[in-house]
Each structure stands twice: as structure tokens, then as C-alpha cells.
CSV table of C-alpha atoms and ligand atoms in Angstrom, one decimal:
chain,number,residue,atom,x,y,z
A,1,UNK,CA,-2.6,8.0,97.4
A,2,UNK,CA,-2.3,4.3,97.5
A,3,UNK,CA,-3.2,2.4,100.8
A,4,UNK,CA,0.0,0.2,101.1
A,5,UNK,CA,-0.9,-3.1,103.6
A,6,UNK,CA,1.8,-3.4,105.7
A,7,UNK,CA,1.4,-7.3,106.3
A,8,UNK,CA,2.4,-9.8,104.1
A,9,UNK,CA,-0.7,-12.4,103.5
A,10,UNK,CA,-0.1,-15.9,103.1
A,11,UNK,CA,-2.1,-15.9,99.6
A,12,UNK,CA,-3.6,-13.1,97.8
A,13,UNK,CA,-6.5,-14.7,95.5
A,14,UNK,CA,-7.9,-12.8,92.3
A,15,UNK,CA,-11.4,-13.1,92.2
A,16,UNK,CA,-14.3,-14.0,94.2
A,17,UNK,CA,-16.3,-16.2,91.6
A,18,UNK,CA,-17.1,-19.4,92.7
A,19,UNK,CA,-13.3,-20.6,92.7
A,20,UNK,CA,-11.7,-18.0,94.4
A,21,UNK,CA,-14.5,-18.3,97.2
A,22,UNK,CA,-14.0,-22.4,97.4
A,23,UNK,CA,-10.3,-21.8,97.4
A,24,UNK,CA,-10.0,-18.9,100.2
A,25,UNK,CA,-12.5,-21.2,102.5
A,26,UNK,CA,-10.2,-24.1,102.7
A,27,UNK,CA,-6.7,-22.1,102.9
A,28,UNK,CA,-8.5,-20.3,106.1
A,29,UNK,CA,-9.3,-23.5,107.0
A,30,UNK,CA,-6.2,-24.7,106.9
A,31,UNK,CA,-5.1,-21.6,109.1
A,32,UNK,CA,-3.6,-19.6,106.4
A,33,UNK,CA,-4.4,-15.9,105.8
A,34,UNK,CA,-5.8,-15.1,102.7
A,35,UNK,CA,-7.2,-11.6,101.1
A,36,UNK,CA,-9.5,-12.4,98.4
A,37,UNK,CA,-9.7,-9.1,95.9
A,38,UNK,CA,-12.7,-8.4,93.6
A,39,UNK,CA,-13.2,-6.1,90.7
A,40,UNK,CA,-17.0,-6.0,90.7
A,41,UNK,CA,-19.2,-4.3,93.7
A,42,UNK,CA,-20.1,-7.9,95.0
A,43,UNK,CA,-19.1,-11.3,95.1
A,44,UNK,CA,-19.7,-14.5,92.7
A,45,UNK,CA,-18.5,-13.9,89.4
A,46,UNK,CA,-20.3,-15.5,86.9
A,47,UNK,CA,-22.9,-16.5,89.6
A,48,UNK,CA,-24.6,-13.2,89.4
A,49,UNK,CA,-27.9,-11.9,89.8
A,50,UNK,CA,-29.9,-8.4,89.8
A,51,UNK,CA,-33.3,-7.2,90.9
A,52,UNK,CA,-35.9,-5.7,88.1
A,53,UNK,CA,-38.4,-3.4,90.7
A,54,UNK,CA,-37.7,-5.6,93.5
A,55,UNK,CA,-37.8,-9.2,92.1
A,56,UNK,CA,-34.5,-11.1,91.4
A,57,UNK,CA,-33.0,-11.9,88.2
A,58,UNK,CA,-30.1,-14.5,88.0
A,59,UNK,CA,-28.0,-13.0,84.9
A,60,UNK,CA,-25.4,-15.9,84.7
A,61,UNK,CA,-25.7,-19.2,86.1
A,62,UNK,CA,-29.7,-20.2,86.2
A,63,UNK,CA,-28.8,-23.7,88.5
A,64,UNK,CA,-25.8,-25.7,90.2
A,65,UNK,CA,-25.2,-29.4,89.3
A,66,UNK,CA,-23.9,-31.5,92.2
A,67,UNK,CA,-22.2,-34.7,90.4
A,68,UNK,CA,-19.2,-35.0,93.0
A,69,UNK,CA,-19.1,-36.1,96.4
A,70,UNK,CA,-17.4,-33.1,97.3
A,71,UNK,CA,-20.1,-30.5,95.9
A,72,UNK,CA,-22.8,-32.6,97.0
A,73,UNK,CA,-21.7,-32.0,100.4
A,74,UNK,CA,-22.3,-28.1,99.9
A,75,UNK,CA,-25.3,-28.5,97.7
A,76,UNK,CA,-26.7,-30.4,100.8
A,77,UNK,CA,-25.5,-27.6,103.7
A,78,UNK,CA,-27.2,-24.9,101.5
A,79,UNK,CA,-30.6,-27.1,101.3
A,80,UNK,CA,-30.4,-27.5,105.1
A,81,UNK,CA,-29.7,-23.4,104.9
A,82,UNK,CA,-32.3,-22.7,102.4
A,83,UNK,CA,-30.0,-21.1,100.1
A,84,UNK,CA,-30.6,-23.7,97.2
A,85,UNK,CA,-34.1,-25.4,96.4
A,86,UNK,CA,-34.2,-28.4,94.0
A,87,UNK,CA,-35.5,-26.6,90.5
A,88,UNK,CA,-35.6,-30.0,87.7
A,89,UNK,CA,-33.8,-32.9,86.5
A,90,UNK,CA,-34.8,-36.5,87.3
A,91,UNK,CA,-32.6,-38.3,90.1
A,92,UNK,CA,-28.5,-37.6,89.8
A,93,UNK,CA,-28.7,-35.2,87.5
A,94,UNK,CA,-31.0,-32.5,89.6
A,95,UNK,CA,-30.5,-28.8,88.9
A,96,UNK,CA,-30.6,-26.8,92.3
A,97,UNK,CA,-31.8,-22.5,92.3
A,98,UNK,CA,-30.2,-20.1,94.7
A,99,UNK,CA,-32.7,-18.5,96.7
A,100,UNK,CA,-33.7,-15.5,96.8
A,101,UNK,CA,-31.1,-15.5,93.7
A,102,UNK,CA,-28.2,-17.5,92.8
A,103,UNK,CA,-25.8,-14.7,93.8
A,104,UNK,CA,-26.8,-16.2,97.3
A,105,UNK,CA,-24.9,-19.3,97.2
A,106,UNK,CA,-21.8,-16.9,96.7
A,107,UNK,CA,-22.3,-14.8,99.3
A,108,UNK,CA,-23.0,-18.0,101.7
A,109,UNK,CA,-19.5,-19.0,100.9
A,110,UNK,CA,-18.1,-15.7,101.2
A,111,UNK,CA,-19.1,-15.9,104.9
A,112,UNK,CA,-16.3,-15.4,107.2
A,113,UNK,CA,-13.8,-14.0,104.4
A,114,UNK,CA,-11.4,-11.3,104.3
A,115,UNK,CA,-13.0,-10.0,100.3
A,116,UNK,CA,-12.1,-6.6,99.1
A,117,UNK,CA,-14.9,-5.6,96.5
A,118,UNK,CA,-14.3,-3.4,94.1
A,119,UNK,CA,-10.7,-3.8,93.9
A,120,UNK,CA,-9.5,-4.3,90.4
A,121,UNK,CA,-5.8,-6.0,90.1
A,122,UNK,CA,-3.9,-4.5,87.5
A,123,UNK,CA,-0.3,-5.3,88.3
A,124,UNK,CA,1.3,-8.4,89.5
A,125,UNK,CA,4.9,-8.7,90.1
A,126,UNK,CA,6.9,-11.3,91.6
A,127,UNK,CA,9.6,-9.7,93.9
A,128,UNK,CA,11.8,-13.3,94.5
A,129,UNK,CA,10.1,-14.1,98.2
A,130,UNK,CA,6.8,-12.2,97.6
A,131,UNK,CA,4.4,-11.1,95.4
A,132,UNK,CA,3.4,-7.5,94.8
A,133,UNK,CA,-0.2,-7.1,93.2
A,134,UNK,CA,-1.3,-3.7,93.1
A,135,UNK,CA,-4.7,-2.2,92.2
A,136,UNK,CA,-5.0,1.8,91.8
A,137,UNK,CA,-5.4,2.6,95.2
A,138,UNK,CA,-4.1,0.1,97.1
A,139,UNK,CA,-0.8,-2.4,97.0
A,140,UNK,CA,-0.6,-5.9,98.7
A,141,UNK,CA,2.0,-8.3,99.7
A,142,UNK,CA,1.0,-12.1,99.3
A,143,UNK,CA,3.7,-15.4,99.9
A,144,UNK,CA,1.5,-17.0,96.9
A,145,UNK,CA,-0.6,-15.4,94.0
A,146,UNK,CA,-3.8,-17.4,92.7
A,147,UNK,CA,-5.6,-16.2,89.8
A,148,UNK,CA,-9.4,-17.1,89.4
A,149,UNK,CA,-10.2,-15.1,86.9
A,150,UNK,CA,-10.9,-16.4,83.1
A,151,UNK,CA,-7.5,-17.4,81.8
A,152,UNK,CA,-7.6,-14.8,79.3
A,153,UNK,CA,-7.5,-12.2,81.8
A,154,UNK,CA,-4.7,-14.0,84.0
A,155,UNK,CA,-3.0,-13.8,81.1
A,156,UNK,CA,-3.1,-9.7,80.7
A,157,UNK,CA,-2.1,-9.6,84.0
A,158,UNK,CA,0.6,-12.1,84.2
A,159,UNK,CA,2.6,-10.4,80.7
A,160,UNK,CA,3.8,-7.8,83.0
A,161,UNK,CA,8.1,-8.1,82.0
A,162,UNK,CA,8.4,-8.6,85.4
A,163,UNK,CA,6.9,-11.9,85.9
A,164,UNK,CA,8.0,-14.5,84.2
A,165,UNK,CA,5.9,-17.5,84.7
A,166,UNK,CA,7.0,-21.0,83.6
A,167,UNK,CA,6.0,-21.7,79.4
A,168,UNK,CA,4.3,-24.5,80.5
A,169,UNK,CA,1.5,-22.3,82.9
A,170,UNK,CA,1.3,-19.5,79.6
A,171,UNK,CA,0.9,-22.5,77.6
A,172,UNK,CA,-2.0,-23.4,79.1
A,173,UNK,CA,-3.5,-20.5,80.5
A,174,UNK,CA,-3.5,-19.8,76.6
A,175,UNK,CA,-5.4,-22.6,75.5
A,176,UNK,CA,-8.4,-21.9,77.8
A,177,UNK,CA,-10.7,-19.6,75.8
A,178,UNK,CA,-14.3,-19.1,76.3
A,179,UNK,CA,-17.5,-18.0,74.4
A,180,UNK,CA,-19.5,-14.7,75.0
A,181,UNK,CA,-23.3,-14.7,76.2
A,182,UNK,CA,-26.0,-12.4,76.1
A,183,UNK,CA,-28.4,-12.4,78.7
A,184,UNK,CA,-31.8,-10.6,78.3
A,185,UNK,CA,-34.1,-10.1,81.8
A,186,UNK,CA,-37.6,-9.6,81.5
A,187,UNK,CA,-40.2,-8.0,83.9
A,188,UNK,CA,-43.6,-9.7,82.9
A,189,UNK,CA,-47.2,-8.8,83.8
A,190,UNK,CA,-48.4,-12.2,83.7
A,191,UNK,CA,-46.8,-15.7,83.8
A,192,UNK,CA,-45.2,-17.0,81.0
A,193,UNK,CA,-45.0,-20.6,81.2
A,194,UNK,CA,-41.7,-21.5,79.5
A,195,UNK,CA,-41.8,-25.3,79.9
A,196,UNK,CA,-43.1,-28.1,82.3
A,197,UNK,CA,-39.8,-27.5,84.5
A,198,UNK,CA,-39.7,-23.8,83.8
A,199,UNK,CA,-36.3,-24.2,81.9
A,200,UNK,CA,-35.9,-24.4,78.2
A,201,UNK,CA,-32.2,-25.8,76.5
A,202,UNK,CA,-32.1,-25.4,72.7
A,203,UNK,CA,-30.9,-28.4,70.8
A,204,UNK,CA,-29.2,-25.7,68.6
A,205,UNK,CA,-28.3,-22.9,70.7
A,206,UNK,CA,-28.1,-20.4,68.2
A,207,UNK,CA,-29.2,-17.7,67.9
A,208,UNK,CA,-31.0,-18.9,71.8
A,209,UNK,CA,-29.5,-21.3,73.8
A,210,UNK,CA,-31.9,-21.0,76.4
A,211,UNK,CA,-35.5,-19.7,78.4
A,212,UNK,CA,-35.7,-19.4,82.3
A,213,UNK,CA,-39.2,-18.7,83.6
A,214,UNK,CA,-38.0,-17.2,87.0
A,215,UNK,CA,-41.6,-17.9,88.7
A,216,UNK,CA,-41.6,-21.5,87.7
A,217,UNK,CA,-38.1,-21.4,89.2
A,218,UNK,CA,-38.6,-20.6,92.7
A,219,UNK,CA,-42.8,-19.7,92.8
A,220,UNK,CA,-41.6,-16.5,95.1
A,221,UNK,CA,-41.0,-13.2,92.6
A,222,UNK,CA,-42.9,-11.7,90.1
A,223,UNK,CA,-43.4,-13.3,86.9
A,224,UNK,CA,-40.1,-13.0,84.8
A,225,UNK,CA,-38.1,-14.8,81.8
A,226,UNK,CA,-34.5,-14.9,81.2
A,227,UNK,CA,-32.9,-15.3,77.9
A,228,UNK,CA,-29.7,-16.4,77.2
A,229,UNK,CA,-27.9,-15.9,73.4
A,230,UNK,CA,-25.9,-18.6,72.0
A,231,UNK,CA,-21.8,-17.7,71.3
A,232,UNK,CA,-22.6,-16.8,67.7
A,233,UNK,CA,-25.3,-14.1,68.7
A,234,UNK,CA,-23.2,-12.8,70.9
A,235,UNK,CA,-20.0,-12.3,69.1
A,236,UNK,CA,-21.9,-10.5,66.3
A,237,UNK,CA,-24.4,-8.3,68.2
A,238,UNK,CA,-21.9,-7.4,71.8
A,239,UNK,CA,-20.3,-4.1,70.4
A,240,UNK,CA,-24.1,-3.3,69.3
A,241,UNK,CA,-26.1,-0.6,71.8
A,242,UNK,CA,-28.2,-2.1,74.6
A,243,UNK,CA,-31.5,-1.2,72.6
A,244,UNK,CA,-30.6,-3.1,69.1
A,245,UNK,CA,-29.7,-6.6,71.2
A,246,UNK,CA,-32.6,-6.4,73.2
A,247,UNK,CA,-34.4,-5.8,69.7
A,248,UNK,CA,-32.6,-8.8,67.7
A,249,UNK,CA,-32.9,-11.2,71.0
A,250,UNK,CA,-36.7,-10.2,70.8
A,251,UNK,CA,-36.9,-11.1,66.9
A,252,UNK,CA,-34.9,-14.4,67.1
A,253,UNK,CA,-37.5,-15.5,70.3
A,254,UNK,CA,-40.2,-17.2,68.6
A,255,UNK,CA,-42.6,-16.9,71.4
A,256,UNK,CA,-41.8,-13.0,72.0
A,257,UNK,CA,-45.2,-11.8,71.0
A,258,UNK,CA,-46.6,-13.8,74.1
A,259,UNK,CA,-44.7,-11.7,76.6
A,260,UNK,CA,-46.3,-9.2,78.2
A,261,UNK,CA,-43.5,-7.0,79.0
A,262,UNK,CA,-43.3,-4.4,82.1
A,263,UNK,CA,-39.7,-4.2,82.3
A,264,UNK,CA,-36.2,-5.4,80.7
A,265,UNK,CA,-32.7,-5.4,81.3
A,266,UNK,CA,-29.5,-6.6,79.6
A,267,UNK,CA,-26.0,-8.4,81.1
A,268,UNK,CA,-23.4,-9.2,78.0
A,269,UNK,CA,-20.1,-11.8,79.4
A,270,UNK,CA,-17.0,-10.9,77.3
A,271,UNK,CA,-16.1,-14.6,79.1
A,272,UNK,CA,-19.2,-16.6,79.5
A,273,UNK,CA,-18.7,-20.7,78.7
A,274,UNK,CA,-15.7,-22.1,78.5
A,275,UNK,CA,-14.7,-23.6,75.0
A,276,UNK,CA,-14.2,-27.6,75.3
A,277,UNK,CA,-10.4,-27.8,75.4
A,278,UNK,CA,-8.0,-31.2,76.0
A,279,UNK,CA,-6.5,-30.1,79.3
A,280,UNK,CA,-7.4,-32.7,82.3
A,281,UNK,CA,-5.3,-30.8,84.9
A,282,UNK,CA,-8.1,-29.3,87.8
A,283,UNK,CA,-5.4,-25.7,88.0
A,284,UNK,CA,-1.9,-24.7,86.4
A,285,UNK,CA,0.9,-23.8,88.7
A,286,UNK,CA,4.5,-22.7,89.1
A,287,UNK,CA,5.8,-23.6,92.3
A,288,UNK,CA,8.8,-22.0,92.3
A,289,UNK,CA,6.9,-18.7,91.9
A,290,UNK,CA,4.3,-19.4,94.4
A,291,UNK,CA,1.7,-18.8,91.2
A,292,UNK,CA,-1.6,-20.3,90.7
A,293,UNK,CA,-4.4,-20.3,88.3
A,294,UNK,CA,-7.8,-22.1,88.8
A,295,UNK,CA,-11.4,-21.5,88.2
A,296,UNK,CA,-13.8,-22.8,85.1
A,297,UNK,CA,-11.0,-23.2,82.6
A,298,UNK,CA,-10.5,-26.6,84.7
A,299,UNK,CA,-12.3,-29.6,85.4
A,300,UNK,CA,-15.5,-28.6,83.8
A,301,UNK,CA,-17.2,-25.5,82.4
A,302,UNK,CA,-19.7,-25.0,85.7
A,303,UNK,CA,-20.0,-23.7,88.7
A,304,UNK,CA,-19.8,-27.4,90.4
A,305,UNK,CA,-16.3,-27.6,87.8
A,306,UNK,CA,-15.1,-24.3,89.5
A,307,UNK,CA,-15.5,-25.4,92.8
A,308,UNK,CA,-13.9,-28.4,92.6
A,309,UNK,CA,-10.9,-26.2,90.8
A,310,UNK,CA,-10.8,-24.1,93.5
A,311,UNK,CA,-10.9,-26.8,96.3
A,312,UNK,CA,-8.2,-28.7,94.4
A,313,UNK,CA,-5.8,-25.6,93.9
A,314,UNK,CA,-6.3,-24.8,97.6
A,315,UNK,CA,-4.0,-28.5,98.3
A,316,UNK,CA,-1.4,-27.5,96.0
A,317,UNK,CA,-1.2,-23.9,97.6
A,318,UNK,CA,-1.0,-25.1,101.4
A,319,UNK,CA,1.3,-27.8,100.8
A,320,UNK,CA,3.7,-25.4,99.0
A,321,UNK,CA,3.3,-23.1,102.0
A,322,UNK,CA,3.6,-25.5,104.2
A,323,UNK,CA,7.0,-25.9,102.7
A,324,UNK,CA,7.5,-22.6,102.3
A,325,UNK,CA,7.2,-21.2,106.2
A,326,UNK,CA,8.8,-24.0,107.6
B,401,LIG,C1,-24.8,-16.6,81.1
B,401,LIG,C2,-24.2,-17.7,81.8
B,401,LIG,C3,-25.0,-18.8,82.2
B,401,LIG,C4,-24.4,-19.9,82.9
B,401,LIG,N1,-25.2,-20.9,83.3
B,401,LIG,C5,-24.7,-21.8,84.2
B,401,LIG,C6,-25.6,-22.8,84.8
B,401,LIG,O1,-26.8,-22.7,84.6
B,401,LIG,N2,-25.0,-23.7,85.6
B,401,LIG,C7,-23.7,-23.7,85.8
B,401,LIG,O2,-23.2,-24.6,86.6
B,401,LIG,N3,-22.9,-22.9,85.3
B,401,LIG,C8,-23.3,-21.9,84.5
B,401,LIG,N4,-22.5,-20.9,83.9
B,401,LIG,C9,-21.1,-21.0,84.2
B,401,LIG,C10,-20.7,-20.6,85.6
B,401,LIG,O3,-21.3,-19.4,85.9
B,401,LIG,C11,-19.2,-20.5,85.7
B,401,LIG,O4,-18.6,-21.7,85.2
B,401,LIG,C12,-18.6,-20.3,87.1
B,401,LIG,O5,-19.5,-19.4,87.8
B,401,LIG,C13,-17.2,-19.7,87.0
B,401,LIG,O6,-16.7,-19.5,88.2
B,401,LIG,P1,-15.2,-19.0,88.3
B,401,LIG,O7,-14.8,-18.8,89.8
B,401,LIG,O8,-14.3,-19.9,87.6
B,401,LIG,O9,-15.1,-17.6,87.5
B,401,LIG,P2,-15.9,-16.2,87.7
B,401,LIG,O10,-17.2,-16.4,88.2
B,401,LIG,O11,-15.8,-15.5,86.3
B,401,LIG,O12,-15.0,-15.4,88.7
B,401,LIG,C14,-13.9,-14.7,88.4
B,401,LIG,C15,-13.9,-13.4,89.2
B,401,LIG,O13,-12.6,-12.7,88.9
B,401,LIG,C16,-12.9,-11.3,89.0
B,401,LIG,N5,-11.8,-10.6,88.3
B,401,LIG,C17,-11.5,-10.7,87.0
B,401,LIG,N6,-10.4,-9.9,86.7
B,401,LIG,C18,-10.1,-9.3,87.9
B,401,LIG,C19,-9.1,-8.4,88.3
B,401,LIG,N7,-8.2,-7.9,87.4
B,401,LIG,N8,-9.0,-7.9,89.6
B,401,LIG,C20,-9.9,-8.4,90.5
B,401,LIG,N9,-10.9,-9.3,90.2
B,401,LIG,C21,-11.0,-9.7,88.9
B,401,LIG,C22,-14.3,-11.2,88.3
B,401,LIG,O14,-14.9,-10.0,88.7
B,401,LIG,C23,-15.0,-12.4,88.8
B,401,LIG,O15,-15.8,-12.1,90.0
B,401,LIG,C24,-23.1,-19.9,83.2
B,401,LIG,C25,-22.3,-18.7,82.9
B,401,LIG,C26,-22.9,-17.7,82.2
B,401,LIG,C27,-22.0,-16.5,81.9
């Protein structure tokens, strides 16, 4: 039985990751109704954290940036909020932590929205004056389609025969490809101290790119590390079982016999950093289809670069609507 939504929304957005949430928030700003959808059971995409007996990991982004005036402004409402606290970085180029987890920061900004969870888009279909997108149970009507999720995955969606999107959007959304990552949680028994700041960037990121020590980080949960795999590592160990990459993530750590370990836990992103490309445009678009696309592929390869996708996609989308319902 599908659940068919009689209404027609003013823009259907796909995703809730950082984009989607920074795009939804100004069209319902603007006064427009929105329904964001969501595959996974919460928000933030990438921005993603889990608890290991109770304290929290952050599985994808470790810190936020805030280079632009724009972010700045929401870096500094989640300080006053205490949903970020300065983590390292020496002055204008400070890295921020969610608190209690980065997943925070999402759900802040989810505040106030209309977000379906768990609802995984698997057809989109342009109908001449509105957009059908369907999932398996349910079917919505939206004026204006935007795609946040990783261009790749746009892409599957948007090959449908009966959509035919301008060459110029396919073009791009096919340049946009990204890197996978491996992240390996740890419970500890006892502090690890990782570095001074509690973050550790390899030079060479391979086969580690980096070590968060997630009591350094915040000084709240129990002693913890994080460790993320370089592209390589992950493109030859993903299709590998959960044991054998906490095994090889283990071996390639140089300072693994020094954890005391209590606990562990494994996240693997088919779409984790986005691969430097030459595009300077903040979103791709065809107009005459009410479609967009925005998210990390733009701008820059962070979640301050997704936000300022999303906040500059949500322009383009109300001014065509504008147009479009007047
Ligand atoms: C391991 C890791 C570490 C990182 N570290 C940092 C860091 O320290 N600092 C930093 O600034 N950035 C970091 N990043 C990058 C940052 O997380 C991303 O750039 C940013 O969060 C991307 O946001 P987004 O909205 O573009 O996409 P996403 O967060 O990927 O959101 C897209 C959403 O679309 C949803 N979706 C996909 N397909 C469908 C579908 N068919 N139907 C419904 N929903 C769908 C997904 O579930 C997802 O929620 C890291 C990323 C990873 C993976």
C-alpha cells in the first residue's frame, strides 16, 4: 500500500545532510513548503555519530570549519546554544566539535522541519508541472526537486527514461566523484593521548589519514579514539568482513599496542570525500525542470562547503518559484 500525499509541496529535497537541512531552513524561511525525505533513521548525512555503551562516537565529520561570513554566523548561534565548543586550530582557522556529538549540529538545524526519516527515494519523474518522487511506501508531489545526495547517487536516480535532465546538469553531476573511508571507533579503558590538540592529520594519509582522541575532544565521555582510513585502504579492504578491517586498520596503526581496548565498532562511506574536481559553480540546475542538485560536490568538500551549497541553491529554487506561482 503506498501512502499517496494528496498536497503538492513547493519543493521536495533529497536528503537531510548538511545541505538539504541549510537548504529546507531558508525555503521555509522564505514561506515556501518544503518535505525534506531521508533514507537513514536520523538526520545529518555525513555528519554522523553513534554511541559505544553510552559514550558518543562521531563516525564522519570529527569538526566544522567556519571560513565564511555566512557559516560563521551559525558556528556562532550554536556556541551561544552549546551545540559546538571550539576543539583546535590557532585564530581563523579554528576547528569547532558538536556536543554531545556532531550529529547535534544536524539535528539543531533540523529544528522546525517537515523531515521524513527513513524514507528512501527510488523514483523521480518529472510529470511537465510537477514532480513525482516515490519511495516504496509512499509517493509525493513537489513544484521543484533538489537533490542533496552525493552526485553519484543523483545520478541513479535521475537515469529514470522519464526524466530527462539538461546534458549540461548530467555533465556535471558526472564529474563529481568522491573517495571511500573507513572509520574505526574505539571504546578505551584509559586515555590515550593522541596529540597536544587531541587530533592527528597524516601528511600521507594512507593507509591512515587520521586519529581523534574523543576525550581530548570534548573532556565529557569515556576515553575513546577514532580512526579514519585513507581512500586507498578503503577501496581495497570495503567488500572485506567487519572483523578483517578492524584487523588491517589495527596493523597499519603504529601506536595500536598502546590502546587498551573495551570496545570497537566499524562505519565504511561508499561516498566519503569529495575528489578535487574543476567545477566552481555552488549547485547544478535545470530550470525549466524545476531540478536541483547541491551538497559537497560544490563549493568545497566540508560540511561549511555544504552549507554554503545548500544556502546558495535555496536562491536559485525561490526565485524560480517565485516565478513559477505567480
Ligand atoms: C569519515 C568522514 C570524515 C569527515 N570529516 C570531516 C571533518 O572533520 N570536517 C568537515 O567539515 N567535513 C568532514 N567530512 C565531510 C563532510 O561530512 C561532508 O562534506 C558533509 O557532511 C556533506 O554534506 P551533504 O549534505 O553534502 O551530504 P550528506 O551528508 O552525504 O547528505 C546526503 C543525504 O542524502 C541521503 N540520501 C542519499 N540517497 C538518498 C535517497 N535515495 N533517498 C533519500 N535520502 C537519500 C543520505 O542518507 C544523506 O543523509 C567528513 C566525511 C567523512 C565521510
Amino acid at each position: 500500500m503506498v501512502r499517496d500525499y494528496s498536497s503538492v509541496f513547493d519543493c521536495l529535497v533529497v536528503g537531510s545532510g548538511i545541505s538539504g537541512l541549510a537548504a529546507s531552513r531558508r525555503l521555509v524561511e522564505a514561506g515556501f513548503s518544503v518535505m525534506v525525505c531521508d533514507k537513514s533513521r536520523g538526520v545529518g548525512g555525513r555528519v554522523a555519530s553513534r554511541r559505544i555503551e553510552g559514550a558518543p562516537f562521531d563516525h564522519g565529520a570529527q569538526f566544522v570549519t567556519r571560513r565564511s561570513a555566512e557559516f560563521s554566523k551559525i558556528v556562532e548561534d550554536l556556541l551561544i546554544e552549546e551545540v559546538v565548543i571550539p576543539w583546535f586550530g590557532e585564530a581563523g582557522k579554528e576547528r569547532y566539535a558538536g556536543l554531545p556529538s556532531m550529529n547535534q549540529i544536524a539535528k539543531t538545524l533540523a529544528e522546525g522541519l517537515d523531515v521524513k526519516r527513513g524514507m528512501r527515494i527510488e523514483n523521480v519523474r518529472f510529470c511537465g508541472d510537477y514532480w513525482e518522487v516515490s519511495s516504496e511506501a509512499e509517493l509525493v508531489r513537489s513544484r521543484s526537486l533538489l537533490m542533496t545526495c552525493p552526485a553519484p547517487q543523483a545520478l541513479d536516480l535521475l537515469k529514470s527514461e522519464a526524466t530527462e535532465p539538461s546534458s549540461c546538469v548530467l555533465n556535471t553531476l558526472s564529474k563529481i566523484e568522491y573517495d571511500k573511508g573507513i572509520a574505526l571507533m574505539a571504546l578505551l579503558k584509559e586515555p590515550f593521548p593522541v596529540s597536544d590538540s587531541g587530533f592527528l592529520q597524516y601528511d600521507d594519509p594512507e593507509p591512515i589519514a587520521t586519529v581523534a582522541d574523543t576525550l581530548k575532544k570534548r573532556g565529557l565521555e569515556s576515553p575513546g579514539v577514532i580512526i579514519q582510513s585513507g581512500p586507498d585502504f578503503a577501496e581495497r579492504h570495503f567488500d572485506s568482513n567487519p572483523d578483517t578491517i578492524i584487523e588491517c586498520l589495527l596493523d597499519a596503526y603504529p601506536r595500536s599496542k598502546e590502546l587498551k581496548i573495551v570496545s570497537t565498532s566499524l562505519q565504511k562511506w561508499r561516498y566519503a570525500k569529495r575528489r578535487e574536481h574543476g567545477i566552481s559553480d555552488s549547485y547544478s540546475s535545470d530550470p525549466s525542470i524545476m531540478l536541483w542538485h547541491a551538497g559537497d560536490g560544490y563549493v568545497a568538500p566540508k560540511v561549511e562547503g555544504a552549507y554554503l551549497s545548500g544556502l546558495r541553491v535555496a536562491e536559485s529554487v525561490a526565485a524560480e518559484l517565485e516565478l513559477k506561482l505567480k
